[in-house]
Coordinates of C-alpha atoms in Angstrom, one line a residue:
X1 CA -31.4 11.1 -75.3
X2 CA -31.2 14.2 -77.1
X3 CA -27.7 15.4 -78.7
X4 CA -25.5 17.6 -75.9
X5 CA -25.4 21.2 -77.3
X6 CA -22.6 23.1 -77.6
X7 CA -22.6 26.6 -76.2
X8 CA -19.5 28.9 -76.8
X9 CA -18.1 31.3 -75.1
X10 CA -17.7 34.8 -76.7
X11 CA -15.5 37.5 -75.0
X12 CA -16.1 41.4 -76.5
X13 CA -13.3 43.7 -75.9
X14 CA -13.5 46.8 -74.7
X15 CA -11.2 49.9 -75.8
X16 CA -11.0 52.9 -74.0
X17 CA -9.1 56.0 -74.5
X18 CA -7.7 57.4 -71.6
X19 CA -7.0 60.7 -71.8
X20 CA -5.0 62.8 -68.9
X21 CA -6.1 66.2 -67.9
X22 CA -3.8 68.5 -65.5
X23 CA -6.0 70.5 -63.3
X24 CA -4.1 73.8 -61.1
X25 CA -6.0 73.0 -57.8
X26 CA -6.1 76.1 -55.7
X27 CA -6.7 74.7 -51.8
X28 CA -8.3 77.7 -49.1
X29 CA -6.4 78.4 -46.2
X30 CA -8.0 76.3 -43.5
X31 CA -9.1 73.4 -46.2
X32 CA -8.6 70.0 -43.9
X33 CA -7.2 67.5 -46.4
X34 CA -7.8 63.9 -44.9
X35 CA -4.8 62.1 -42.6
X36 CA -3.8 58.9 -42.4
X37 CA -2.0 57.4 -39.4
X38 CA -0.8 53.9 -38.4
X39 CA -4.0 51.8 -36.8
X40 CA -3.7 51.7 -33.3
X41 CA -2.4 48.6 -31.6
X42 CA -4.9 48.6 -28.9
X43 CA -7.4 51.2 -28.2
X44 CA -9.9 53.0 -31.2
X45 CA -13.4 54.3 -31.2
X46 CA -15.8 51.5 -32.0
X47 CA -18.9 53.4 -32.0
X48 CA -20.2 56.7 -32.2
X49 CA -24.0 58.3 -31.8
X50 CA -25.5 61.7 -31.2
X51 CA -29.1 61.2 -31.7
X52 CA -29.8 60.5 -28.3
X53 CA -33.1 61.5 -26.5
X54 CA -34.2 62.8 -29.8
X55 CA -37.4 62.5 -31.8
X56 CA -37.6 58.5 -32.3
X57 CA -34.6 57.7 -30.9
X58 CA -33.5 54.3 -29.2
X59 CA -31.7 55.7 -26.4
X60 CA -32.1 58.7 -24.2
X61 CA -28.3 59.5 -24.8
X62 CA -25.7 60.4 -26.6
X63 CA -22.7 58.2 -26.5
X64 CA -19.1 57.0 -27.4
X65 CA -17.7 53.4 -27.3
X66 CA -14.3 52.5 -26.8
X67 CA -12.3 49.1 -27.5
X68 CA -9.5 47.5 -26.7
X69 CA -8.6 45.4 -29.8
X70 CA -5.0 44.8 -28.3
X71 CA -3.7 41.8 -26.0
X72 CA -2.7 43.8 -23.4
X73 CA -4.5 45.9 -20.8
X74 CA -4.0 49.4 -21.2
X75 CA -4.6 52.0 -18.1
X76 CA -6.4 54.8 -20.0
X77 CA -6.6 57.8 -16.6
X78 CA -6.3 61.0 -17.6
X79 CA -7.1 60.2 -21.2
X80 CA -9.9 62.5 -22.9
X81 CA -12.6 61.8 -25.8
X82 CA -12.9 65.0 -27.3
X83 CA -15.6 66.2 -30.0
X84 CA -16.4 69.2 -32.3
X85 CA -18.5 69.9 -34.7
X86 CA -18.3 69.1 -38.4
X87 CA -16.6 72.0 -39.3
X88 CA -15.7 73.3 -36.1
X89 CA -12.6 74.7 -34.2
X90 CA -13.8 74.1 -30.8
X91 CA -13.9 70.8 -29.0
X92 CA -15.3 69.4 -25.8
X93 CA -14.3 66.8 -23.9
X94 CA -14.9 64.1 -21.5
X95 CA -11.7 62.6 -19.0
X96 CA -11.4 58.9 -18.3
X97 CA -10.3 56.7 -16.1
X98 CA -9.4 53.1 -14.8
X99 CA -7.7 50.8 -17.1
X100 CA -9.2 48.7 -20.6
X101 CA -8.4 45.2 -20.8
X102 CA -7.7 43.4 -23.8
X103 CA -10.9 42.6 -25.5
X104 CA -13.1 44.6 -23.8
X105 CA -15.7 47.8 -24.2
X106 CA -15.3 51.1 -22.2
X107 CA -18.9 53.4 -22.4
X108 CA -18.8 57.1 -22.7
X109 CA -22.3 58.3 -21.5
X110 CA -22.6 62.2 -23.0
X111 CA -25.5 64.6 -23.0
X112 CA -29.4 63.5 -23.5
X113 CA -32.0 65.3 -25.8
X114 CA -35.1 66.3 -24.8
X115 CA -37.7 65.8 -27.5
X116 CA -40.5 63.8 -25.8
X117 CA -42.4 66.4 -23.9
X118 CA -39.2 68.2 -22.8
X119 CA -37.6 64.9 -21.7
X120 CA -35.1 62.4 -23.2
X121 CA -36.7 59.8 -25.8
X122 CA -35.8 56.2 -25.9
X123 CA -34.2 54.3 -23.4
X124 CA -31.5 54.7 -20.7
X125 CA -28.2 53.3 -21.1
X126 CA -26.2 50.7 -20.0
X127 CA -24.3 51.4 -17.2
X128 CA -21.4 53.8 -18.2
X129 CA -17.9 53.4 -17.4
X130 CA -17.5 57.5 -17.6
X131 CA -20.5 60.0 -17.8
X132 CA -19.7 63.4 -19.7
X133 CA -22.2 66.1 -20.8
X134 CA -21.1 66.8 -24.6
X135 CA -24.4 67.2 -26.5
X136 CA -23.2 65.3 -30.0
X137 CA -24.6 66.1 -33.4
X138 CA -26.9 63.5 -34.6
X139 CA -25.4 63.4 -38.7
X140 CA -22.0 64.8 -39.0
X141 CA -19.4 65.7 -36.4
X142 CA -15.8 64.5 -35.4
X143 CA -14.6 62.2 -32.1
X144 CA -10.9 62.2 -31.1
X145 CA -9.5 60.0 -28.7
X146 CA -6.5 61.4 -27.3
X147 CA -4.0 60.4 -24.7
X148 CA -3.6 63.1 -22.5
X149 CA -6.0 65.6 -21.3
X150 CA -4.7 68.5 -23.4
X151 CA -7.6 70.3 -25.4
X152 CA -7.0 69.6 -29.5
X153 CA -7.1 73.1 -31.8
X154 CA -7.8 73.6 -34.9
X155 CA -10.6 71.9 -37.1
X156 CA -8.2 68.6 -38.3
X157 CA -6.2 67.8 -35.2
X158 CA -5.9 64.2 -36.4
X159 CA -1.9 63.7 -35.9
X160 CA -2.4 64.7 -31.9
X161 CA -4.7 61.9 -31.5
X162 CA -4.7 57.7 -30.6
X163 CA -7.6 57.7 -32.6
X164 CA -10.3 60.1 -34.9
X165 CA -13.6 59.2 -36.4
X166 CA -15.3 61.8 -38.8
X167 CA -18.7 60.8 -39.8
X168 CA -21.5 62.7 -42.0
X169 CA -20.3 66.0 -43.7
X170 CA -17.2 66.2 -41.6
X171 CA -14.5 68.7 -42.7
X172 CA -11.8 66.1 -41.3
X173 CA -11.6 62.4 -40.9
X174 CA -9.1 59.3 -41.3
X175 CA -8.9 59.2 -45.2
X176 CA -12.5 59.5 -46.2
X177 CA -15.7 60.3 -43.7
X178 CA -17.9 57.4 -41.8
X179 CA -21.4 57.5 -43.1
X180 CA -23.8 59.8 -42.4
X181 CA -25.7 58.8 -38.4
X182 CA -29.6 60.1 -37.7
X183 CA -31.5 59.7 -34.7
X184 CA -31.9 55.8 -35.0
X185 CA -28.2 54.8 -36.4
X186 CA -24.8 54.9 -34.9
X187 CA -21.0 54.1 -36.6
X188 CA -19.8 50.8 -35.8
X189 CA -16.2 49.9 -36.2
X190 CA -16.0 46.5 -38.3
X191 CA -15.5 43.1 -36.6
X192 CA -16.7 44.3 -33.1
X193 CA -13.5 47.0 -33.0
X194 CA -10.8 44.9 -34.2
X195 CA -11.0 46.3 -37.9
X196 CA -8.7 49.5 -38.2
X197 CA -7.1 50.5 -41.6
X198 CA -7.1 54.2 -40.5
X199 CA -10.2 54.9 -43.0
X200 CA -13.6 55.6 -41.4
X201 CA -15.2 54.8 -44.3
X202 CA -14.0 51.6 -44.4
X203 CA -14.4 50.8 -41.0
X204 CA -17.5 51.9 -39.9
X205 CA -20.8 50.8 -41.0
X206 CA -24.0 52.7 -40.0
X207 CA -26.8 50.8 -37.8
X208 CA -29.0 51.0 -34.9
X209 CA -27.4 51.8 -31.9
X210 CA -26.4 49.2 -29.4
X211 CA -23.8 50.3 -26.9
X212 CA -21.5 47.8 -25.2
X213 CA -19.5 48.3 -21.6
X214 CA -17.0 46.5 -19.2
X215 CA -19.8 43.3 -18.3
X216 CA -20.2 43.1 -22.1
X217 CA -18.4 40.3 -23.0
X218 CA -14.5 40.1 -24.2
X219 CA -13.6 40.0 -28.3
X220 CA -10.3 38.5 -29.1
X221 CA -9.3 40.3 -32.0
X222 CA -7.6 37.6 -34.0
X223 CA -9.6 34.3 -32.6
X224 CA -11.1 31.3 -33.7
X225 CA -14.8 31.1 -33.5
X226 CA -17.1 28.2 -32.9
X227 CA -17.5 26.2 -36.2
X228 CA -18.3 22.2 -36.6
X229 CA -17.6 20.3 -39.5
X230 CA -19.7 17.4 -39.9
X231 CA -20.2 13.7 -41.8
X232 CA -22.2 10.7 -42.0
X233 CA -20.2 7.2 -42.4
X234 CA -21.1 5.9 -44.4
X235 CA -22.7 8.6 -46.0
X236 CA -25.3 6.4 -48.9
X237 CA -27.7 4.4 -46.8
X238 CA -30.3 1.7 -47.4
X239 CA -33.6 1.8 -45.5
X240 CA -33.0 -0.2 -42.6
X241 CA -29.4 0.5 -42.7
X242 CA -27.2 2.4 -40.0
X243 CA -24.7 5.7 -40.3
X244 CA -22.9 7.5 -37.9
X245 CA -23.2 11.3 -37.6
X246 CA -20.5 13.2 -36.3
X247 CA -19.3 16.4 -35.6
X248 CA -16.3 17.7 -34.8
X249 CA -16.1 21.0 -32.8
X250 CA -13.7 23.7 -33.1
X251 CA -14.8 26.0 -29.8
X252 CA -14.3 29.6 -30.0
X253 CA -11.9 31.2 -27.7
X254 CA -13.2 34.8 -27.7
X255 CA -13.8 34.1 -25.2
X256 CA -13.1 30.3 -25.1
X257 CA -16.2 28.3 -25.4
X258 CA -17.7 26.6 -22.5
X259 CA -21.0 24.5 -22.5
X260 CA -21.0 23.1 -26.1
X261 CA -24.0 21.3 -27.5
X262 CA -24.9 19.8 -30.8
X263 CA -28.2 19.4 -31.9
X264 CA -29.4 18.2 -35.0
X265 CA -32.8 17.6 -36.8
X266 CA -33.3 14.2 -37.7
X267 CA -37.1 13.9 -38.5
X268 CA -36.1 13.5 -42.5
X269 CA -34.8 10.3 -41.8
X270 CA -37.3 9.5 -39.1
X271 CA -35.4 11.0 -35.9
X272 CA -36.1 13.2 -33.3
X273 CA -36.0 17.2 -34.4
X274 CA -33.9 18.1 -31.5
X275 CA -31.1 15.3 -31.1
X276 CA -28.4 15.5 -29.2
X277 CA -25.3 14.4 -30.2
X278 CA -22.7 13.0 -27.5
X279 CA -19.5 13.9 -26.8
X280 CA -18.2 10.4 -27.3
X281 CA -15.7 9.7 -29.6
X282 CA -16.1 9.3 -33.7
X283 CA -16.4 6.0 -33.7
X284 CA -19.5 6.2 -31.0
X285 CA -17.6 4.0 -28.2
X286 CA -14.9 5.8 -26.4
X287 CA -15.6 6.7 -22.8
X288 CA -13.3 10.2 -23.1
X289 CA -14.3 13.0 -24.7
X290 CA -12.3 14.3 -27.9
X291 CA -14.4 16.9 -28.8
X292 CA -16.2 14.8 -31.6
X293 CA -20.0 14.2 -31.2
X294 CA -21.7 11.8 -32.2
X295 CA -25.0 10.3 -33.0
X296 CA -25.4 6.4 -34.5
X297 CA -28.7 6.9 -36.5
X298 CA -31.0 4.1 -37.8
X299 CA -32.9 4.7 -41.4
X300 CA -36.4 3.2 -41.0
X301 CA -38.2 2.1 -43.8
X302 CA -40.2 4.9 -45.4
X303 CA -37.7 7.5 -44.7
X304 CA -37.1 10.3 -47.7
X305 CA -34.7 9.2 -50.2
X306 CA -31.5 11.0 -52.1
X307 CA -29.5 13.6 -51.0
X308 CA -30.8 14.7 -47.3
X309 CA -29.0 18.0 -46.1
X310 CA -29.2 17.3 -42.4
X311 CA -29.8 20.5 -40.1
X312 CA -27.2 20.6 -37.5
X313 CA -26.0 23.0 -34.6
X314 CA -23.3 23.5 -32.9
X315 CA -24.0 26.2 -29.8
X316 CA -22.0 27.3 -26.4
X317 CA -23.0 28.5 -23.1
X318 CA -21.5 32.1 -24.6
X319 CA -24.9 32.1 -26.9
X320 CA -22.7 31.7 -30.2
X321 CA -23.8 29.2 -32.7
X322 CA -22.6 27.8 -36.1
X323 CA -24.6 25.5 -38.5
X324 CA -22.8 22.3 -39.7
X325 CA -24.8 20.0 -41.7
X326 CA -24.5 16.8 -42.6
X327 CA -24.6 15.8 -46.3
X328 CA -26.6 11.9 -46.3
X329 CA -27.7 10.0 -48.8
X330 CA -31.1 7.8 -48.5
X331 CA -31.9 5.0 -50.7
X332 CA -34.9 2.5 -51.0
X333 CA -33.9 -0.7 -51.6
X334 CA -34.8 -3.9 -53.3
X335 CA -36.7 -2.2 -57.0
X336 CA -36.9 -3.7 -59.6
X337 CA -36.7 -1.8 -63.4
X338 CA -40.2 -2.8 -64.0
X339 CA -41.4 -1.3 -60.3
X340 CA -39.5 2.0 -61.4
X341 CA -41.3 2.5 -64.7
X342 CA -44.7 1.2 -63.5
X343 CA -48.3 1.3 -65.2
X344 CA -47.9 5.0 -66.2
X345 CA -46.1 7.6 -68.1
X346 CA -43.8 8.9 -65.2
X347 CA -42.4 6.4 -62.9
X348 CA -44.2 6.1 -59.5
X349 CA -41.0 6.5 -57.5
X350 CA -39.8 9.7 -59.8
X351 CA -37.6 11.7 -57.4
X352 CA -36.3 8.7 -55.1
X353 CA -33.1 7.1 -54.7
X354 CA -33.0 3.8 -55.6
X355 CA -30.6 0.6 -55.0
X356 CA -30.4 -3.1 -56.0
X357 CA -31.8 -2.3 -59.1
X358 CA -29.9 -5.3 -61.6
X359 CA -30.6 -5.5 -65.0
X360 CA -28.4 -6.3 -68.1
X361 CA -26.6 -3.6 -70.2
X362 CA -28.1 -4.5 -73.4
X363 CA -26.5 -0.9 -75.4
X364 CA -24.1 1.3 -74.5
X365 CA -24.4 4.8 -75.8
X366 CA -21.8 8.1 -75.6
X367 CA -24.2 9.5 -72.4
X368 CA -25.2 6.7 -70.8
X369 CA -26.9 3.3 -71.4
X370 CA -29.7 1.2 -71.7
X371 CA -30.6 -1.0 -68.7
X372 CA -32.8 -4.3 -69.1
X373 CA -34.2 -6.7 -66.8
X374 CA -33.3 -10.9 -67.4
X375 CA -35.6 -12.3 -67.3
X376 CA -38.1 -10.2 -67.8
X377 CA -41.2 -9.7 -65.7
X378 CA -44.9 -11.5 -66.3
X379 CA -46.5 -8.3 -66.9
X380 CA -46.5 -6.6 -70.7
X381 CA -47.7 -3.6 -69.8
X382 CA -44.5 -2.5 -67.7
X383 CA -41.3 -2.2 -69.4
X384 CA -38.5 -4.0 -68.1
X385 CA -36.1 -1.4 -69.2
X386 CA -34.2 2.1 -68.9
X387 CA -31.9 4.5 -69.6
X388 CA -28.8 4.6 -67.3
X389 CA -27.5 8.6 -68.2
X390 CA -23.7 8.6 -66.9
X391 CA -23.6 12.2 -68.4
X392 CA -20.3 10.6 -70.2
X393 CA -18.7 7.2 -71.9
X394 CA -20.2 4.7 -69.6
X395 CA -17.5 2.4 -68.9
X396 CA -19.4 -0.5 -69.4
X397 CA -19.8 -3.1 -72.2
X398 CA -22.7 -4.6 -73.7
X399 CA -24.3 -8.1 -72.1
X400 CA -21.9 -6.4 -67.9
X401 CA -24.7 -8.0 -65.3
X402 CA -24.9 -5.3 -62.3
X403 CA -26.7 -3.8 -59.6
X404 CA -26.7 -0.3 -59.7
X405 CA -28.1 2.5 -57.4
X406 CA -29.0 6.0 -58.0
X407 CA -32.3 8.5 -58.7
X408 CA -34.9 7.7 -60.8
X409 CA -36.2 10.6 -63.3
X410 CA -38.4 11.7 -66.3
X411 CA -36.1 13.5 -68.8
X412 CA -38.2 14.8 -71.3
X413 CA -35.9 15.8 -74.7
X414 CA -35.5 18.9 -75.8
X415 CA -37.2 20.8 -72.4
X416 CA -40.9 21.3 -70.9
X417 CA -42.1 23.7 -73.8
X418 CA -41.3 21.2 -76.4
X419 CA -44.4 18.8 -75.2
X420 CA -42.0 15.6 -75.9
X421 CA -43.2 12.8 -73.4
X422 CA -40.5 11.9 -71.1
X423 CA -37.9 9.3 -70.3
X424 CA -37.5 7.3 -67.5
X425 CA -33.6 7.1 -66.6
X426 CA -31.3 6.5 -63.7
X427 CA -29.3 9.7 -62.9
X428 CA -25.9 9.8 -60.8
X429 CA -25.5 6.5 -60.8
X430 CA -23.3 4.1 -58.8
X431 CA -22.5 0.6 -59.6
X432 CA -22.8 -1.5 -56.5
X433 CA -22.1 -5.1 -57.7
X434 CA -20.9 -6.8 -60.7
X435 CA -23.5 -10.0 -60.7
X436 CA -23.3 -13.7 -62.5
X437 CA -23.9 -13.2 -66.2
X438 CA -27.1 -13.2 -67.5
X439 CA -28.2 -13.8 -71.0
X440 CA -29.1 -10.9 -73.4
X441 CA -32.4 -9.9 -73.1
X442 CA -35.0 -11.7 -75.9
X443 CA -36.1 -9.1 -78.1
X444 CA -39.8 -8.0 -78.2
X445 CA -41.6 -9.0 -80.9
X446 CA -43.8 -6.3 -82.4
X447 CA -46.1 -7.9 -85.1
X448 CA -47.0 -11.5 -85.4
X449 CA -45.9 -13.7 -83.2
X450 CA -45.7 -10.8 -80.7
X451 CA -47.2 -7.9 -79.4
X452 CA -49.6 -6.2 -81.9
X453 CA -49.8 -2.6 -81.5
X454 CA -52.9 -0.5 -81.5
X455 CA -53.8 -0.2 -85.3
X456 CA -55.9 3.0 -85.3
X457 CA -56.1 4.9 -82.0
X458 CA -53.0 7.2 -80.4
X459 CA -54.9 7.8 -77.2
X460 CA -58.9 8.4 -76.5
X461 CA -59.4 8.3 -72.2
X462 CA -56.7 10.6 -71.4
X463 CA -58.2 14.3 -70.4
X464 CA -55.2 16.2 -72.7
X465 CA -52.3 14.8 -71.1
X466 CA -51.4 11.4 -71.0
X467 CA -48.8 11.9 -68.9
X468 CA -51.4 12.7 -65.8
X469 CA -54.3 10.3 -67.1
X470 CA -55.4 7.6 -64.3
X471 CA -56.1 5.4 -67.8
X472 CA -53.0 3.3 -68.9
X473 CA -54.1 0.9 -72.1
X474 CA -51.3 -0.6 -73.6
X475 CA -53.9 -2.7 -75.5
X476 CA -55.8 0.1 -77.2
X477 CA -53.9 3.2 -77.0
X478 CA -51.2 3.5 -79.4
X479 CA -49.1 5.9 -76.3
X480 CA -49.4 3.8 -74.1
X481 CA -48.4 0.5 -75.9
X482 CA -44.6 2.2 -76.8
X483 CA -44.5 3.2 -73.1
X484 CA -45.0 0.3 -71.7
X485 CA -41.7 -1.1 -74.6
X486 CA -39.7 1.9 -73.5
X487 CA -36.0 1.3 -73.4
X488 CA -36.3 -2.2 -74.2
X489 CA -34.8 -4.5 -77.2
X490 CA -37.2 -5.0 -79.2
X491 CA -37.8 -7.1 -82.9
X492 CA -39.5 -5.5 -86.0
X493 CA -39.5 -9.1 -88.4
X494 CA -40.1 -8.1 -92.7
X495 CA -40.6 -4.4 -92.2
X496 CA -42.2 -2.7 -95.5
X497 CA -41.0 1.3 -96.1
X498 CA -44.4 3.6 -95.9
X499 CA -42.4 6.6 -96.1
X500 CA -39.0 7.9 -97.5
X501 CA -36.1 8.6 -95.0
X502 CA -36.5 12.0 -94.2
X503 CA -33.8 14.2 -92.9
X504 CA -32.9 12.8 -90.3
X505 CA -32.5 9.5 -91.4
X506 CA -35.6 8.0 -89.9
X507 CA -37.8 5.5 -91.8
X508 CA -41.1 4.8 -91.1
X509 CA -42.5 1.1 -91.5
X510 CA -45.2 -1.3 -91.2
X511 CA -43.9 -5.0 -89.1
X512 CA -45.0 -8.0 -91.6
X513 CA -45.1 -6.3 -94.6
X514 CA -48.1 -4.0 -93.7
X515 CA -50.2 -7.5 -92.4
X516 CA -53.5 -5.9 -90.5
X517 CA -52.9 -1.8 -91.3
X518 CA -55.4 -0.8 -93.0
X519 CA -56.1 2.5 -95.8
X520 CA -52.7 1.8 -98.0
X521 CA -52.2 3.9 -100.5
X522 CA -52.0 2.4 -104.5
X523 CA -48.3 2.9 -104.1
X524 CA -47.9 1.6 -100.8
X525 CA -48.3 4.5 -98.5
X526 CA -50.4 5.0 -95.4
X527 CA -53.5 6.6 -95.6
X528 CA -53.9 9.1 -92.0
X529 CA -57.8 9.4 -91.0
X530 CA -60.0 11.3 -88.6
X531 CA -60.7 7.7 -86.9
X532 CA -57.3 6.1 -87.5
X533 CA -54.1 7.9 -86.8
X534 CA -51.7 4.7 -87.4
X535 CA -50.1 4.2 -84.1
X536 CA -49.0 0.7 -86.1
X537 CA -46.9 2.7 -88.0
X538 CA -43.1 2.3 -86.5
X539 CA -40.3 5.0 -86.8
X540 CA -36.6 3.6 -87.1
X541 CA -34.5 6.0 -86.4
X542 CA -30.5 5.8 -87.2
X543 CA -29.2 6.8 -83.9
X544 CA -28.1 3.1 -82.9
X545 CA -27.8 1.5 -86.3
X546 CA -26.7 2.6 -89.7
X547 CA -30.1 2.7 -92.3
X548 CA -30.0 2.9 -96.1
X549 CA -31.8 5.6 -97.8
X550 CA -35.2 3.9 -98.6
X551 CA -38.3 5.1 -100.4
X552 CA -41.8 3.5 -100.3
X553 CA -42.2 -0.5 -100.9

């Protein structure tokens, strides 16, 4: 495993001098600077738009939207909307009538344009609670929303009004102006009416137009909505195991939920896409409902492994929704170390969660450690070994017996662009049993008396990348020989020094004194050819074990 790096952190300041500059501001008589009022307790303007009936419009009409983001009914008869231009002195209105409950919209139906042919483009409206005839602008203009029927004067009435919306280039608003509207966009008050911090350009948002009356249904300013939280127990499966799902709904009450349904797609782990999820209980048995659902699900064998983000939602007869999924992890069972690594490069099961895997901790390192197999398997060309990477001190000690579980990767050191040949390790893992000791592993022999390595050629089937090549020849290919030892103890007996340590403390030898390499050098030396590239030659390196500085011989 290759050295954590380090990366610190480096903060620049930033100086600025501030320098204060004392301006004599002459304000024009008639100037409207902006006013702020309390926020209304119950009824505001929720949305405003004056394109109607005009080139590409939506909607045939101009309209104005009222809410009641209070929790009482209020009777609003002989109350006025009243409008003027953006700069104007003048102002129209429209009288209402009947009374606004708590929650609810209230339509304003004004004047139509007539841009298709001489008639009204779009759509027609809702049905309005109040039709009026004001012909609004479709950018800039103010809306007042007064109490009493009393015509406003002047061009910044704000202080006479319940509420005020400027929008556009408007010469008077609550603190700063809503945005700009066209023929296709209205003002919408945040959080369907219930935002109001007395500044239209905080509170309104500009999108396409989509008016709301009295059958539209209520928003409890202040409510809960529908939301699920959701879990699996246990929550790390084996194929062939058993978890239960459950979800436990909050409903909404705005208005309070009725009809509730959780559905959740199961087909990663072999389910059904659509499965419902009952209203039972969270331990899957009660006859009452508690407003937990639940689903008991079986893992079949070939289902995905490792982390499985299940798709769940939670919907009511009111049309709201809310996802909630549900966090499972999937593991295949009964590997062994030698399955994992395989007859190739990269392990076959690269990606998957793993379990049972037992082995031997034959070296504990600062990141992790190495994980061996006792006894070891009947077939040389798989190696019966791997690195465990904890990320951290292990926790273990040298000759602990377990069965662990977790995901099987290829690390390669140092990154993809470095070409490096990869790793197999364990990641995230878990330590499910501490087993019966086991001896230490028997060191590999390379040399006599053991596995010879390859004396002359690295690799000669792969197309470029041995990594990807369908040929794996321990007995010929120099590679593929140290893959198939990777991770495990091996034995080097009377090594002889072919190199000096270079600088980074790494010696290169020959096993047996040099016995079968061929092309020595007078002084002991290895001699590198076009036909013979020395895979015999062995590096030790001085990351486990302390080495002396050596020189040839």
């Amino acid at each position: 495993m290759s050295a954590s790096a380090i990366r610190p952190a480096f903060a620049s300041a930033r100086y600025a001098l501030v320098f204060l500059l004392i301006l004599s501001i002459s304000v024009p008589v008639g100037s409207c600077p902006s006013v702020v009022l309390a926020a209304s307790p119950d009824i505001v303007i929720s949305q405003v738009y004056g394109g109607g009936g005009n080139s590409g419009a939506p909607l045939t009409n101009d309209f104005i939207e009222l809410f009641n983001r209070g929790g009482a009914a209020v009777d609003i008869s002989g109350w006025t909307v009243q409008y003027a231009s953006s700069s104007g002195t003048s102002w129209n209105k429209t009288t209402l009538s009947g009374t606004l409950q708590p929650g609810k919209y209230y339509l304003i139906q004004e004047a139509a344009g007539n841009s298709c042919g001489g008639l009204p483009c779009g759509s027609p409206l809702p049905a309005a609670e109040v039709v009026g005839s004001i012909a609004m602008n479709a950018s800039s203009a103010k809306v007042a929303l007064v109490n009493n029927s009393t015509t406003l004067t002047g061009s910044c009435p704000v202080a006479s009004t319940v509420d005020f919306i400027g929008y556009g280039t408007a010469n008077c608003y609550e603190t700063s102006a809503a945005p700009t509207l066209s023929n296709t966009t209205a003002d919408f008050r945040a959080s369907g009416g219930c935002t109001d911090t007395d500044n239209n350009s905080a509170d309104f948002t500009a999108a396409a137009p989509a008016p709301r009356n009295g059958s539209t249904p209520a928003t409890v300013c202040g409510a809960t909505g529908l939301s699920g939280v959701a879990n699996a127990n246990p929550d790390k499966v084996p194929w062939g195991g058993t978890t239960l799902l459950t979800v436990a709904v909050t409903p909404a009450t705005s208005p309070a939920s009725t009809g509730i349904t959780v559905v959740g797609d199961l087909s990663v782990i072999g389910g059904s896409a659509a499965q419902d999820f009952l209203d039972d209980g969270a331990q899957g048995d009660e006859t009452a409902a508690d407003g937990t659902y639940s689903y008991l699900a079986s893992i079949p064998v070939d289902a995905a492994t490792c982390l499985q983000n299940l798709p769940v939602t939670v919907s009511d007869a009111e049309g709201r929704s809310a996802s909630a999924p549900i966090a499972l992890s999937v593991f295949r069972p009964g590997l062994t170390i030698h399955e994992i690594q395989g007859t190739k490069h990269r392990s076959p099961f690269e990606g998957q969660c793993v379990s049972g895997l037992a082995g031997v901790v034959t070296l504990p390192r600062s990141n992790g450690f190495y994980f061996q197999e006792s006894p070891p398997d009947a077939d040389p060309d798989t190696s019966d070994a791997l690195f465990v990477y904890t990320a951290s001190a292990p926790g273990v000690s040298e000759g602990d017996h377990l069965s662990l579980r977790g995901e099987a990767e290829e690390y390669r050191p140092g990154g993809d662009s470095t070409g490096n040949l990869t790793t197999t390790e364990l990641v995230d893992p878990e330590v499910m049993a501490v087993l019966s000791p086991e001896p230490m592993p028997v060191p590999v022999v390379i040399g006599l008396g053991g596995r010879t390595p390859p004396t002359a050629i690295i690799d000669d089937d792969s197309a470029g990348d041995v990594e990807v090549s369908s040929t794996y020849d321990p007995s010929s290919d120099g590679v593929d020989f140290y893959e198939s030892l990777e991770g495990m103890r091996v034995q080097v007996n009377n090594p002889v020094v072919v190199g000096p340590t270079n600088s980074f403390g790494e010696i290169p030898v020959l096993a047996d004194l040099g016995a079968g390499a061929s092309a020595r050098t007078p002084n002991g030396g290895l001699v590198i050819r076009a036909s013979d590239f020395n895979p015999e030659r062995i590096i030790l390196d001085d990351a486990v074990l302390p080495l002396p500085d050596a020189n040839v011989g």
